[in-house]
XYZ file of C-alpha atoms in Angstrom:
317
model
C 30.327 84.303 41.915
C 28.273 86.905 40.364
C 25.948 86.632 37.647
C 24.119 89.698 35.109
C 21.025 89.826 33.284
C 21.372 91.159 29.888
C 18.775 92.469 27.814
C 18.910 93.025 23.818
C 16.227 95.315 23.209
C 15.309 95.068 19.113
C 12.171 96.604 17.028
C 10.583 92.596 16.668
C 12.393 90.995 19.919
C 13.996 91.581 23.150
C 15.689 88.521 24.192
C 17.084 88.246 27.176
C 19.895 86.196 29.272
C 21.701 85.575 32.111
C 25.552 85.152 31.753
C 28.355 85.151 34.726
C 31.385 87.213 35.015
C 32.988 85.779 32.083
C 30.336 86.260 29.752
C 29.519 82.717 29.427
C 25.449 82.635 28.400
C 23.189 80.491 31.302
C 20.217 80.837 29.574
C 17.632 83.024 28.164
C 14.503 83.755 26.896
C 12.375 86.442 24.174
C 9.284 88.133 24.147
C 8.058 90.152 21.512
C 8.348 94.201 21.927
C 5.361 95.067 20.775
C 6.632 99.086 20.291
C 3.374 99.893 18.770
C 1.994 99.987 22.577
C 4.031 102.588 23.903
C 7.550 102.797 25.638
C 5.705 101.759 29.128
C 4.447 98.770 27.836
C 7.503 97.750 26.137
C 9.429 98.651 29.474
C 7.029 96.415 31.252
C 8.063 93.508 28.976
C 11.701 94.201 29.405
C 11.115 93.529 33.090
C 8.897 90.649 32.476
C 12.066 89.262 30.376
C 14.512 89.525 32.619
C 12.507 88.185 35.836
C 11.699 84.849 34.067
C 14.836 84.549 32.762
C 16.122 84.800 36.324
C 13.755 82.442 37.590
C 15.193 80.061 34.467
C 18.448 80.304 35.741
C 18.134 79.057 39.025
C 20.134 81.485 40.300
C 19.346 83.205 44.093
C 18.429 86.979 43.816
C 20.978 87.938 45.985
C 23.255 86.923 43.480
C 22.615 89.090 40.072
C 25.273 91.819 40.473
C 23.105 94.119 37.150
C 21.142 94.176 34.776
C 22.314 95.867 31.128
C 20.314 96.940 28.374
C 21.406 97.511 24.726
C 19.482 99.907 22.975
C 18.989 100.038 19.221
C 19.778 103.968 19.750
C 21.651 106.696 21.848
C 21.344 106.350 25.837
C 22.389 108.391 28.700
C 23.838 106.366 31.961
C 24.005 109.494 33.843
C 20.137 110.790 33.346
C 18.977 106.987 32.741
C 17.389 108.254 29.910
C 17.249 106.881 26.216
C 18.191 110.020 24.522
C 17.452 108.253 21.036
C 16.088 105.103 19.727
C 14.793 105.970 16.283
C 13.112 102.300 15.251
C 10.850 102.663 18.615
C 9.933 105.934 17.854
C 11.441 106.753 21.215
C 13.418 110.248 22.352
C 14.746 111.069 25.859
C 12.316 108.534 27.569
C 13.628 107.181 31.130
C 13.760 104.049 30.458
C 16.525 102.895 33.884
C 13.722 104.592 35.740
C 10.658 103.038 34.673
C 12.434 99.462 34.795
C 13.257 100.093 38.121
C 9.235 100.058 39.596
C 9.913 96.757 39.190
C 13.611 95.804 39.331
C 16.261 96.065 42.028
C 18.886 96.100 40.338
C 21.841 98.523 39.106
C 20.539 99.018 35.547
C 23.090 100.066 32.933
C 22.941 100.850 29.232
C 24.583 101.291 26.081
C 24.434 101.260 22.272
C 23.473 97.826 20.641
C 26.441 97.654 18.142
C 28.716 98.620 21.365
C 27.158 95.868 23.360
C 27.016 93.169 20.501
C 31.342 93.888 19.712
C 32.003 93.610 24.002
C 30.004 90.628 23.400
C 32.352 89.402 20.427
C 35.517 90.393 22.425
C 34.425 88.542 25.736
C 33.258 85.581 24.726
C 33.174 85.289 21.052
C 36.040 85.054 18.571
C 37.536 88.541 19.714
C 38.314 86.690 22.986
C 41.528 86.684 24.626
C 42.345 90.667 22.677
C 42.454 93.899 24.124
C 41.239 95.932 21.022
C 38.579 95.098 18.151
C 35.970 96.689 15.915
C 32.922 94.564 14.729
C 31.038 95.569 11.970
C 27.252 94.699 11.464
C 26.420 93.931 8.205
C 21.993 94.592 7.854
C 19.317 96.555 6.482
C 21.757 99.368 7.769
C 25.685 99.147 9.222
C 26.121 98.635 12.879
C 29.510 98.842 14.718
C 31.219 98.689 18.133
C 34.604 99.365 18.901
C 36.448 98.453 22.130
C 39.657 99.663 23.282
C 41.235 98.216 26.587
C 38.427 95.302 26.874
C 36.134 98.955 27.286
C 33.816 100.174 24.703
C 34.686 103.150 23.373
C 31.841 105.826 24.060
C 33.552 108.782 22.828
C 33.776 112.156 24.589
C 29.577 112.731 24.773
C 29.405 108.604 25.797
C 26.721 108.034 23.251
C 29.098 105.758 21.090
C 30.373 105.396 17.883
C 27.989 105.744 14.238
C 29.912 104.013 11.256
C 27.611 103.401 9.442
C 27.624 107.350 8.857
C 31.379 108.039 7.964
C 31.130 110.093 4.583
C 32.401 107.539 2.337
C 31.340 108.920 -1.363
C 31.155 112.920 -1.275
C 27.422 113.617 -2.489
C 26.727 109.878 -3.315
C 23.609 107.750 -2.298
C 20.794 108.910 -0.282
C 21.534 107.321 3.347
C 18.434 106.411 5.928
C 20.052 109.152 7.944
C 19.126 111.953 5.319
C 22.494 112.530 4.468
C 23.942 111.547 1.190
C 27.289 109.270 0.816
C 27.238 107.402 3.970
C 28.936 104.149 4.544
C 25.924 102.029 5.575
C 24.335 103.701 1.858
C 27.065 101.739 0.227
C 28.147 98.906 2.009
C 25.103 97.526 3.948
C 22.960 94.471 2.793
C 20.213 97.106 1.735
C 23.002 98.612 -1.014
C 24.184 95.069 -1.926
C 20.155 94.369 -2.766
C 20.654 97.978 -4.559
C 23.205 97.453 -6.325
C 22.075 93.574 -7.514
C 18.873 95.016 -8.781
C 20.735 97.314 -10.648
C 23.208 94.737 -12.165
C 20.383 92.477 -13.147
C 18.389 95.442 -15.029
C 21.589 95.857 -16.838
C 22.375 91.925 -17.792
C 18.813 90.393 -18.849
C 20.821 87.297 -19.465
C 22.066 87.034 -15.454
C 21.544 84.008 -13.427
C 20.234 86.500 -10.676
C 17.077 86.806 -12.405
C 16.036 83.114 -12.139
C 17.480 82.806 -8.667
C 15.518 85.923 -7.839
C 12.374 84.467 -9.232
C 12.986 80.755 -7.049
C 12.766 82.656 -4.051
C 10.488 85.648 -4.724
C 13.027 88.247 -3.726
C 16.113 89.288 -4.485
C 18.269 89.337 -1.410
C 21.768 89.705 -0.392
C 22.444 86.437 -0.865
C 21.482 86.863 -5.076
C 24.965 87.780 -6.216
C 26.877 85.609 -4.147
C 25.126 82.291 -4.954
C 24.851 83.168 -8.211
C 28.856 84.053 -9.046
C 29.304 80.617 -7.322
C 27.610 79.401 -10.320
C 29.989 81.156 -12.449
C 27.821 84.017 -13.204
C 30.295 87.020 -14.351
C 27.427 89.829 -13.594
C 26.891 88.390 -10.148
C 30.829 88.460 -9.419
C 31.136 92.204 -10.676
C 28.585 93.274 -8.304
C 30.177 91.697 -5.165
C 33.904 93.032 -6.028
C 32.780 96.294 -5.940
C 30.442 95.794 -3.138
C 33.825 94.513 -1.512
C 35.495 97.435 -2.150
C 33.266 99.302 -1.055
C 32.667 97.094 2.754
C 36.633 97.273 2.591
C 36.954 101.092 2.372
C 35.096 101.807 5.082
C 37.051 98.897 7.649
C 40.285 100.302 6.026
C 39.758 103.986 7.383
C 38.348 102.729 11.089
C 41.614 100.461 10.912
C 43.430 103.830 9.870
C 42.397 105.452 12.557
C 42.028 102.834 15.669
C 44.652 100.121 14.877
C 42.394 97.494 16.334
C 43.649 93.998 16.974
C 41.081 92.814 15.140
C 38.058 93.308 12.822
C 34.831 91.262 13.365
C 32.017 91.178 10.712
C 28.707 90.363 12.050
C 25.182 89.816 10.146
C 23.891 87.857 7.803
C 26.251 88.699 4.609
C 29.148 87.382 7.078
C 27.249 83.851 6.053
C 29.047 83.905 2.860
C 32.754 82.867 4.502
C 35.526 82.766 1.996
C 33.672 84.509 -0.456
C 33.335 87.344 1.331
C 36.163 87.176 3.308
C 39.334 86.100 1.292
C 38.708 89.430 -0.908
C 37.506 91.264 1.966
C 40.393 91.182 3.473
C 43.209 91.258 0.475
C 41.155 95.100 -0.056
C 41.427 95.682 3.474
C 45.814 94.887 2.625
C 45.593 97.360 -0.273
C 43.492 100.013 1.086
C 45.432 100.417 4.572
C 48.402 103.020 5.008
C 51.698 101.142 5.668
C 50.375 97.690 4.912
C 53.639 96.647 3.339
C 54.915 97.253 6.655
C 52.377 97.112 9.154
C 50.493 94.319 8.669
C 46.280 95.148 9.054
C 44.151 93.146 10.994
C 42.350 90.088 9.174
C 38.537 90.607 9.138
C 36.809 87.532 10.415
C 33.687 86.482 10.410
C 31.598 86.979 14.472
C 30.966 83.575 16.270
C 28.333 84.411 18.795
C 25.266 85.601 16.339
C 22.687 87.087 18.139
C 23.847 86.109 21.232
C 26.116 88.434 20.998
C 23.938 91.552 21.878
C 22.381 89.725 24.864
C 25.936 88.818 26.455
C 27.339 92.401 25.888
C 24.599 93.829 27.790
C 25.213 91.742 30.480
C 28.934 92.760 30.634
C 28.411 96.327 30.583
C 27.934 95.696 34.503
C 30.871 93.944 35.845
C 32.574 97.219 37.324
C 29.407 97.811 39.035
């Protein structure tokens, strides 16, 4: 039998796991990154991770097949080199390198989003499929598509970004510096946007008091609010719908996955998220009256997810 070490490197956390060739997760453990000491510090942790979560598991040396990282940014198998990671402030650092003065193992690497959807389509509710897209739903939009149980790297391997279609020519400001991206629409940072905005508009909105009970307003404002019958609150999440739907419609367009997976924390909502997620997703689609779209469902593994995808980027080692 052999067994992988996966490691989801994040900005606050890298958690790490051990799963076996199946992607079923052993165990696993977290340490803080710390990315305010430097990449070799933070590559020193990563390696402190995964040896104690090896030691967790039991498991003889001998054993571990690979270790995979996923990497909130663009990497490079071929140089070992993070070409990209924004959020650490890091850019063509050699990551596979440094973690290997103190690892012996075949290190491999990839995209977080990329590893997080192999994750879904292993082990979580993609399993079973060939072909799914997951969608990651946070203070920006992540995504991972896999074709053929593979993810799809595209022809420069650094993965897919869409979170940065063009989905409203000249429209909102995006992180990225570009205006009219997806993620500027359709993320949980434009449903806060867009809530504040309802609420300056309707003094009279239940989002206000909500708002004020928990200090914030959040991208959970509009949702429990409309369940209260608020009519403000429900305008703001159809058209944050169609907006979430538009984008899944054109990767659907253009990939005929199996299935879509929606990850994060706006997934929480369930049925009313979903139910007009998906009846958008019907409308939106070319040839829906014939070929029937994939349903969008909501991801099962959470942020396991990341940890196990990682892993499975080395079984063809």
């Amino acid at each position: 039998m052999k067994y992988y070490v996966g490691i989801d490197l994040g900005g606050t956390n890298i958690a790490a796991g051990v799963t076996d060739a199946e992607g079923n997760l052993l165990c696993k453990h977290s340490v803080k990154t710390l990315p305010e000491q430097g990449f070799t510090s933070v590559a020193a942790r990563m390696c402190e991770a995964a040896e104690e979560v090896m030691r967790m598991s039991g498991i003889d040396q001998k054993d571990f097949a690979g270790l995979g990282v996923g990497v909130p940014g663009a990497t490079d198998n071929k140089t070992g080199d993070v070409m990209l990671a924004e959020n650490l402030k890091w850019q063509r650092v050699p990551l596979v390198q440094e973690m290997h003065k103190k690892i012996d193992l075949p290190i491999l690497m990839g995209n977080d989003g990329d590893c997080a959807a192999l994750g879904e389509m292993w082990a979580g509710n993609g399993r079973g499929l060939d072909s799914g897209i997951l969608i990651t739903i946070g203070t920006g939009i992540g995504s991972g598509i896999i074709i053929d149980k593979k993810i799809f790297t595209g022809g420069t391997g650094i993965g897919t970004e869409a979170g940065h279609m063009p989905l409203v020519f000249g429209g909102e400001l995006c992180g990225c510096g570009q205006h009219g991206c997806y993620e500027a629409y359709a993320s949980c940072t434009a449903l806060v946007r867009q809530t504040k905005a309802a609420m300056e508009e309707n003094q009279d909105s239940l989002m206000w008091e909500l708002s004020r009970e928990r200090g914030k307003v959040d991208g959970r404002t509009a949702f429990t609010a409309a369940r209260r019958g608020d009519a403000a609150a429900q305008q703001v999440i159809d058209k944050y719908v169609c907006y979430l739907a538009a984008g899944i419609a054109g990767l659907i367009n253009v990939f005929r996955p199996e299935i879509v997976i929606i990850g994060g924390g706006v997934s929480n909502e369930g049925d009313p998220l979903l139910i007009p997620l998906n009846e958008r997703i019907q409308e939106y689609c070319y040839g829906s009256d014939v070929i029937a779209p994939p349903k969008a469902i909501k991801a099962k593994l959470g942020n396991d997810a990341g940890i196990i995808g990682a892993a499975l980027l080395c079984r063809e080692l």
